[in-house]
CSV table of C-alpha atoms in Angstrom, one decimal:
chain,number,residue,atom,x,y,z
A,369,MET,CA,66.1,82.1,22.0
A,370,PRO,CA,67.0,80.8,18.9
A,371,ASP,CA,66.8,77.6,17.2
A,372,LEU,CA,70.8,77.5,16.7
A,373,HIS,CA,70.6,74.8,13.6
A,374,PRO,CA,70.2,75.9,10.5
A,375,ASP,CA,67.3,75.5,8.3
A,376,ALA,CA,67.8,72.9,6.2
A,377,LEU,CA,66.4,74.0,2.6
A,378,ASN,CA,67.0,77.9,4.2
A,379,ASP,CA,70.9,78.2,5.9
A,380,GLU,CA,70.2,82.2,6.6
A,381,ALA,CA,67.3,81.6,8.5
A,382,ARG,CA,66.4,81.0,12.4
A,383,LEU,CA,63.6,79.8,14.4
A,384,PHE,CA,63.1,82.3,17.6
A,385,LEU,CA,60.6,81.7,20.6
A,386,HIS,CA,59.7,84.0,22.8
A,387,VAL,CA,59.5,82.9,26.1
A,388,PRO,CA,57.5,85.6,27.8
A,389,THR,CA,54.7,84.3,24.9
A,390,GLY,CA,55.3,80.8,23.7
A,391,ARG,CA,55.2,82.2,20.0
A,392,PHE,CA,57.8,81.1,17.2
A,393,ARG,CA,59.0,83.6,14.5
A,394,ARG,CA,61.4,82.6,11.9
A,395,LEU,CA,63.9,85.2,10.4
A,396,HIS,CA,66.4,85.8,7.6
A,397,LEU,CA,69.5,87.2,8.4
A,398,PRO,CA,71.8,88.1,5.4
A,399,ALA,CA,74.4,88.3,8.6
A,400,LEU,CA,74.4,84.3,8.6
A,401,ARG,CA,76.5,84.4,5.6
A,402,ASP,CA,79.5,85.4,6.0
A,403,ASN,CA,79.5,84.1,9.9
A,404,LEU,CA,79.0,81.0,12.0
A,405,VAL,CA,76.2,80.9,14.6
A,406,ALA,CA,78.3,80.2,17.5
A,407,GLY,CA,75.7,80.6,20.5
A,408,ALA,CA,73.2,83.0,22.3
A,409,ALA,CA,73.4,85.0,25.4
A,410,ASP,CA,70.5,87.2,26.2
A,411,GLY,CA,68.7,87.2,23.2
A,412,LEU,CA,71.6,87.7,21.0
A,413,LEU,CA,73.5,85.7,19.1
A,414,VAL,CA,77.0,84.9,19.4
A,415,LEU,CA,78.4,84.6,16.1
A,416,ALA,CA,81.8,83.8,14.4
A,417,ASP,CA,83.6,84.8,11.2
A,418,MET,CA,83.1,81.8,8.5
A,419,TYR,CA,87.2,81.8,8.2
A,420,PRO,CA,90.1,81.3,10.7
A,421,PRO,CA,90.1,83.2,13.2
A,422,HIS,CA,86.8,83.6,13.9
A,423,LEU,CA,86.5,86.5,15.0
A,424,ALA,CA,84.0,87.7,17.4
A,425,ARG,CA,81.1,89.1,16.3
A,426,VAL,CA,77.5,89.4,19.0
A,427,LEU,CA,73.9,90.6,16.7
A,428,ASN,CA,70.6,91.5,17.0
A,429,PRO,CA,68.6,90.0,15.4
A,430,PHE,CA,65.4,91.8,15.5
A,431,THR,CA,67.3,95.2,14.8
A,432,GLY,CA,70.4,93.7,12.6
A,433,ASP,CA,72.7,95.6,14.8
A,434,MET,CA,75.8,94.3,14.7
A,435,LEU,CA,79.2,94.5,17.4
A,436,HIS,CA,82.4,93.3,16.4
A,437,PHE,CA,85.0,92.7,18.3
A,438,PRO,CA,89.2,91.8,17.3
A,439,ALA,CA,89.5,89.3,19.3
A,440,ALA,CA,88.8,85.6,17.8
A,441,LEU,CA,86.0,82.2,19.8
A,442,PRO,CA,88.4,80.2,21.5
A,443,ARG,CA,87.7,76.2,20.5
A,444,HIS,CA,85.2,74.2,22.9
A,445,PHE,CA,83.6,76.7,24.8
A,446,THR,CA,80.3,76.3,26.5
A,447,PHE,CA,77.9,78.4,28.1
A,448,THR,CA,78.1,82.4,26.7
A,449,SER,CA,77.2,85.0,27.7
A,450,VAL,CA,77.4,89.5,27.8
A,451,MET,CA,77.7,92.1,31.4
A,452,LYS,CA,76.5,95.2,30.2
A,453,GLY,CA,78.4,97.8,31.8
A,454,GLY,CA,80.1,101.1,31.6
A,455,SER,CA,80.0,102.5,27.5
A,456,HIS,CA,80.3,98.7,25.8
A,457,PRO,CA,79.3,95.0,26.6
A,458,THR,CA,81.4,93.0,27.5
A,459,LEU,CA,81.7,88.9,26.1
A,460,VAL,CA,81.4,86.3,28.9
A,461,LEU,CA,82.0,83.2,28.5
A,462,LEU,CA,83.0,79.4,29.9
A,463,ARG,CA,86.2,77.6,28.4
A,464,TRP,CA,87.3,74.6,30.1
A,465,GLY,CA,86.0,75.2,33.1
A,466,SER,CA,87.2,79.2,33.4
A,467,VAL,CA,85.9,81.8,32.8
A,468,PHE,CA,87.1,84.2,29.5
A,469,CYS,CA,85.7,87.7,28.6
A,470,ALA,CA,86.6,90.2,25.2
A,471,ALA,CA,85.9,93.9,24.9
A,472,PRO,CA,85.3,95.5,21.4
A,473,ASN,CA,88.7,97.0,21.7
A,474,SER,CA,89.7,93.3,23.4
A,475,ASP,CA,92.4,91.9,21.1
A,476,LEU,CA,91.6,88.6,22.8
A,477,PHE,CA,89.5,86.7,25.3
A,478,THR,CA,91.3,86.8,29.0
A,479,GLN,CA,90.7,84.4,31.5
A,480,THR,CA,89.7,86.2,34.4
A,481,GLU,CA,91.6,85.7,37.1
A,482,GLU,CA,91.6,82.1,39.7
A,483,ALA,CA,90.1,83.3,42.8
A,484,VAL,CA,88.9,80.6,43.2
A,485,GLU,CA,90.2,77.0,42.5
A,486,SER,CA,87.2,75.3,41.4
A,487,TYR,CA,85.9,74.0,38.3
A,488,LEU,CA,83.0,76.8,36.6
A,489,VAL,CA,80.2,74.6,35.0
A,490,SER,CA,77.3,77.1,34.3
A,491,ILE,CA,77.2,81.0,33.9
A,492,ALA,CA,74.3,82.8,33.7
A,493,ASN,CA,73.5,87.0,33.2
A,494,PHE,CA,71.5,88.1,36.1
A,495,GLN,CA,70.7,92.0,36.8
A,496,GLY,CA,73.4,93.1,34.5
A,497,ASP,CA,75.8,90.5,36.3
A,498,VAL,CA,77.5,87.3,35.1
A,499,TYR,CA,77.1,84.5,38.4
A,500,CYS,CA,78.8,81.3,38.0
A,501,ALA,CA,78.5,77.7,39.8
A,502,ASP,CA,80.4,75.2,39.5
A,503,GLY,CA,80.6,71.1,40.5
A,504,ARG,CA,80.2,71.7,44.6
A,505,GLY,CA,77.0,73.4,44.4
A,506,CYS,CA,78.8,77.0,44.7
A,507,VAL,CA,77.7,79.8,42.9
A,508,PHE,CA,80.3,83.0,42.4
A,509,LYS,CA,79.8,86.5,41.0
A,510,LEU,CA,81.8,88.6,38.4
A,511,VAL,CA,82.5,91.7,39.7
A,512,ALA,CA,83.9,93.8,37.3
A,513,LEU,CA,87.1,95.8,38.7
A,514,ALA,CA,87.1,98.9,35.8
A,515,PRO,CA,84.5,100.3,33.2
A,516,ALA,CA,83.7,97.1,30.8
A,517,ALA,CA,85.0,98.2,27.6
A,518,ASP,CA,88.2,98.4,29.5
A,519,GLN,CA,88.2,95.8,31.5
A,520,CYS,CA,89.1,92.5,29.3
A,521,ASP,CA,91.3,95.3,27.5
A,522,ASP,CA,95.3,94.4,27.2
A,523,ASP,CA,96.2,97.4,25.8
A,524,ASP,CA,96.3,100.2,28.0
A,525,ASP,CA,97.7,97.6,30.9
A,526,ASP,CA,101.2,97.9,30.4
A,527,ASP,CA,102.4,100.2,33.5
A,528,ASP,CA,100.7,98.6,35.9
A,529,ASP,CA,102.2,96.4,37.6
A,530,ASP,CA,98.8,94.2,38.4
A,531,ASP,CA,99.0,90.9,36.3
A,532,ASP,CA,97.1,91.1,33.0
A,533,ASP,CA,94.5,88.8,33.9
A,534,ASP,CA,93.4,91.5,36.8
A,535,ASP,CA,90.3,92.4,34.8
A,536,LEU,CA,87.3,90.5,36.8
A,537,LEU,CA,87.5,89.3,40.0
A,538,VAL,CA,85.0,86.2,41.0
A,539,ILE,CA,83.7,86.6,44.6
A,540,PRO,CA,81.8,83.4,46.8
A,541,ALA,CA,78.3,84.2,46.4
A,542,ALA,CA,76.8,81.7,48.3
A,543,ALA,CA,76.9,77.7,48.9
A,544,PRO,CA,73.7,75.5,49.3
A,545,PRO,CA,72.9,75.4,53.0
A,546,ASP,CA,72.9,71.0,53.4
A,547,VAL,CA,75.6,70.3,50.7
A,548,HIS,CA,78.6,69.5,52.0
A,549,VAL,CA,81.0,71.7,50.2
A,550,TYR,CA,84.2,69.8,48.6
A,551,THR,CA,87.6,71.9,49.5
A,552,GLN,CA,90.6,70.9,47.6
A,553,GLU,CA,92.2,70.0,50.6
A,554,GLY,CA,89.8,67.3,52.0
A,555,ASP,CA,90.1,63.4,51.5
A,556,ASP,CA,90.1,62.1,48.4
A,557,ASP,CA,87.1,60.4,48.0
A,558,THR,CA,85.4,63.1,48.1
A,559,LYS,CA,86.7,65.3,45.6
A,560,GLU,CA,85.1,65.8,42.0
A,561,GLY,CA,86.1,63.6,39.4
A,562,ASP,CA,88.5,64.2,36.3
A,563,ASP,CA,85.8,65.5,34.5
A,564,HIS,CA,84.5,67.7,37.4
A,565,SER,CA,81.1,66.4,37.1
A,566,GLU,CA,80.3,64.5,40.0
A,567,MET,CA,77.6,67.0,41.0
A,568,PRO,CA,76.1,68.7,38.5
A,569,SER,CA,75.1,72.7,38.6
A,570,TYR,CA,73.3,74.8,36.9
A,571,LEU,CA,72.6,78.1,36.7
A,572,VAL,CA,69.1,79.7,35.0
A,573,GLU,CA,67.6,83.0,35.4
A,574,SER,CA,63.7,81.8,35.7
A,575,ALA,CA,60.6,84.8,36.5
A,576,GLY,CA,62.9,86.9,37.0
A,577,GLU,CA,65.0,85.5,39.9
A,578,LEU,CA,68.2,83.6,39.6
A,579,LEU,CA,68.1,80.2,40.6
A,580,LEU,CA,70.8,77.0,41.2
A,581,VAL,CA,69.6,73.2,40.1
A,582,CYS,CA,72.0,71.0,41.3
A,583,SER,CA,72.2,67.2,42.3
A,584,VAL,CA,71.9,66.3,45.8
A,585,ASP,CA,71.4,62.6,47.2
A,586,GLN,CA,70.4,60.6,43.7
A,587,THR,CA,67.5,64.1,43.3
A,588,LEU,CA,67.4,67.5,41.3
A,589,LYS,CA,67.1,70.0,44.4
A,590,VAL,CA,66.4,73.5,42.8
A,591,PHE,CA,66.9,76.9,45.1
A,592,ARG,CA,66.3,80.8,44.6
A,593,VAL,CA,70.0,82.7,45.2
A,594,ASN,CA,69.1,85.5,47.3
A,595,VAL,CA,72.0,87.7,45.6
A,596,GLU,CA,71.2,90.9,48.0
A,597,HIS,CA,71.8,88.3,51.5
A,598,LYS,CA,74.5,85.7,49.3
A,599,LEU,CA,71.8,82.7,50.4
A,600,LEU,CA,70.7,79.3,48.9
A,601,GLU,CA,67.2,79.3,49.4
A,602,GLU,CA,66.0,75.8,48.2
A,603,VAL,CA,62.6,75.9,46.3
A,604,LYS,CA,60.3,73.1,46.4
A,605,SER,CA,57.6,74.6,43.3
A,606,LEU,CA,58.6,75.8,40.5
A,607,GLY,CA,55.0,78.6,40.4
A,608,GLY,CA,54.2,76.8,36.9
A,609,ARG,CA,57.4,77.7,35.1
A,610,THR,CA,59.2,74.5,33.3
A,611,LEU,CA,63.6,74.6,33.1
A,612,PHE,CA,65.6,72.5,30.1
A,613,LEU,CA,68.8,72.2,31.2
A,614,GLY,CA,71.9,71.5,29.0
A,615,GLN,CA,75.6,71.2,29.3
A,616,GLU,CA,75.9,74.4,26.9
A,617,ARG,CA,73.2,76.7,28.3
A,618,CYS,CA,69.8,76.5,30.2
A,619,VAL,CA,66.0,77.8,30.4
A,620,SER,CA,62.7,79.1,31.6
A,621,VAL,CA,59.5,78.4,30.3
A,622,ASP,CA,55.9,79.4,31.3
A,623,ALA,CA,54.9,75.9,31.2
A,624,ALA,CA,51.3,77.1,30.4
A,625,LYS,CA,52.7,79.3,27.0
A,626,LEU,CA,53.4,75.6,25.4
A,627,PRO,CA,52.1,72.8,24.4
A,628,SER,CA,53.5,69.5,25.8
A,629,VAL,CA,55.5,70.7,28.9
A,630,ASP,CA,54.5,69.9,31.9
A,631,GLY,CA,54.7,72.8,35.0
A,632,ASP,CA,57.5,72.3,38.1
A,633,CYS,CA,59.4,69.7,35.7
A,634,ILE,CA,62.8,69.5,35.1
A,635,TYR,CA,63.7,68.8,31.2
A,636,MET,CA,67.2,67.5,30.5
A,637,LEU,CA,68.9,64.9,28.6
A,638,ASP,CA,71.4,61.8,30.5
A,639,PHE,CA,69.8,62.2,33.9
A,640,GLU,CA,70.4,58.3,35.8
A,641,ASN,CA,71.0,59.3,39.1
A,642,ALA,CA,67.4,59.8,40.4
A,643,PRO,CA,64.9,57.6,41.5
A,644,MET,CA,62.6,56.3,38.7
A,645,SER,CA,59.1,56.0,38.5
A,646,ASP,CA,57.3,52.7,38.0
A,647,SER,CA,57.1,54.1,34.5
A,648,GLU,CA,59.9,54.4,33.1
A,649,SER,CA,59.3,55.1,29.9
A,650,VAL,CA,56.6,57.7,28.5
A,651,SER,CA,55.5,58.0,25.0
A,652,MET,CA,56.1,60.8,22.7
A,653,SER,CA,54.1,62.3,19.9
A,654,ASP,CA,56.7,61.8,17.3
A,655,SER,CA,58.8,58.7,18.5
A,656,GLU,CA,57.3,55.2,17.7
A,657,ASP,CA,60.4,53.3,18.0
A,658,MET,CA,62.1,54.4,21.6
A,659,SER,CA,65.0,53.5,22.8
A,660,VAL,CA,67.6,54.0,25.4
A,661,SER,CA,70.9,51.7,24.3
A,662,ASP,CA,72.0,55.5,23.8
A,663,SER,CA,72.5,57.4,27.3
A,664,ARG,CA,72.6,60.8,25.5
A,665,ASP,CA,69.8,59.6,23.4
A,666,LYS,CA,67.4,59.4,26.4
A,667,ILE,CA,65.6,62.8,27.8
A,668,CYS,CA,64.5,62.9,30.5
A,669,VAL,CA,61.5,64.5,32.4
A,670,TYR,CA,62.6,65.3,36.2
A,671,ASN,CA,59.0,65.9,38.6
A,672,LEU,CA,59.7,68.1,41.7
A,673,ARG,CA,56.7,67.4,42.7
A,674,GLY,CA,56.9,63.4,43.1
A,675,ASP,CA,61.3,63.9,42.9
A,676,VAL,CA,60.4,61.2,40.5
A,677,VAL,CA,62.6,61.1,36.6
A,678,ASP,CA,60.3,59.7,33.7
A,679,ILE,CA,62.4,58.9,31.0
A,680,ILE,CA,61.5,59.6,27.4
A,681,SER,CA,64.0,58.6,24.3
A,682,SER,CA,63.4,58.9,20.4
A,683,LYS,CA,65.4,56.8,18.2
A,684,ASP,CA,67.2,59.6,17.1
A,685,PHE,CA,67.7,62.8,18.9
A,686,CYS,CA,68.6,64.1,16.3
A,687,ALA,CA,65.5,63.2,14.0
A,688,ARG,CA,64.1,65.4,11.9
A,689,PRO,CA,60.1,66.7,12.8
A,690,PHE,CA,61.8,67.6,16.1
A,691,SER,CA,58.9,67.7,18.9
A,692,LEU,CA,58.5,71.0,21.2
A,693,VAL,CA,60.9,69.1,24.0
A,694,GLN,CA,63.4,68.7,21.5
A,695,VAL,CA,63.4,71.9,20.4
A,696,LEU,CA,64.5,73.5,23.6
A,697,LEU,CA,66.4,70.2,24.1
A,698,ARG,CA,69.0,71.0,21.6
A,699,TYR,CA,69.3,74.5,22.2
A,700,CYS,CA,70.4,74.1,25.6
A,701,ASP,CA,72.7,70.6,24.9
A,702,VAL,CA,74.1,71.2,21.3
A,703,LEU,CA,76.1,73.9,20.5
A,704,PRO,CA,77.5,74.3,17.1
A,705,LYS,CA,81.4,73.5,16.6
A,706,LEU,CA,83.6,76.3,14.9
């Protein structure tokens, strides 16, 4: 897991965290001279060419191997993932509530078939497959209809009667057992808001399991996604692990390996709908003057054991030096822009 933002003194260096051990390592990456860091996916860096049209690349930062895509990265995308299958991987990203993908021989990113009429808010790679969650707490699985090298390639489909976007099929995988799922035909007062964020949902791989975190009745609930039986099973403990959730990506860490991180807790920015504990503010090691006037500066930690949230906030979330919690949240919630 990298710090996606450059060091102030070295634009080619990035700080990496080995999540299983909690060890940090700084790498010098010459490839960053001519490329922008656009995201991270499954231990790989998603890059864009420095100059328009910002062609996509996927870099293994530890071996230096780079896979070039003829497709340009679209703007305003969030979650990224790499779906491994066939002879080549496929780059998958979330943009405006829809899934887009490109293979190494694709000229552009194509939108998947709209088999699900909902606004997707999170994606995660789990056991080689890509799963998506929408704002209602439903989980979907992306199923490739062709080898990965061809599934997003439009060049070989000219004689096909099917639409060009029939390259991936999105099928429902699970829905929360105790969450009312609203449909498009529902009452107007139960439909999602215009920003599609009425019930935030997050997918994250944690210790070999796929978890869904969603807001239910002003609390955060965690579900284990049973991919075999297409069920969601509520869990009350993270097994000593900690989740960091953001608008761009999510990560699970072992709290025992990282100082100042509490186990069975969920860290995120600006969670306002959970019940507060008696003390709304807790001191942070590098925060002397705290302010919650700016909602995007609020760092929140939700404790699953008590279903309460504490707010730990620095005056300037982007001010260095960063605490460990800030580094992890910046990775999850701040996306470098093209």
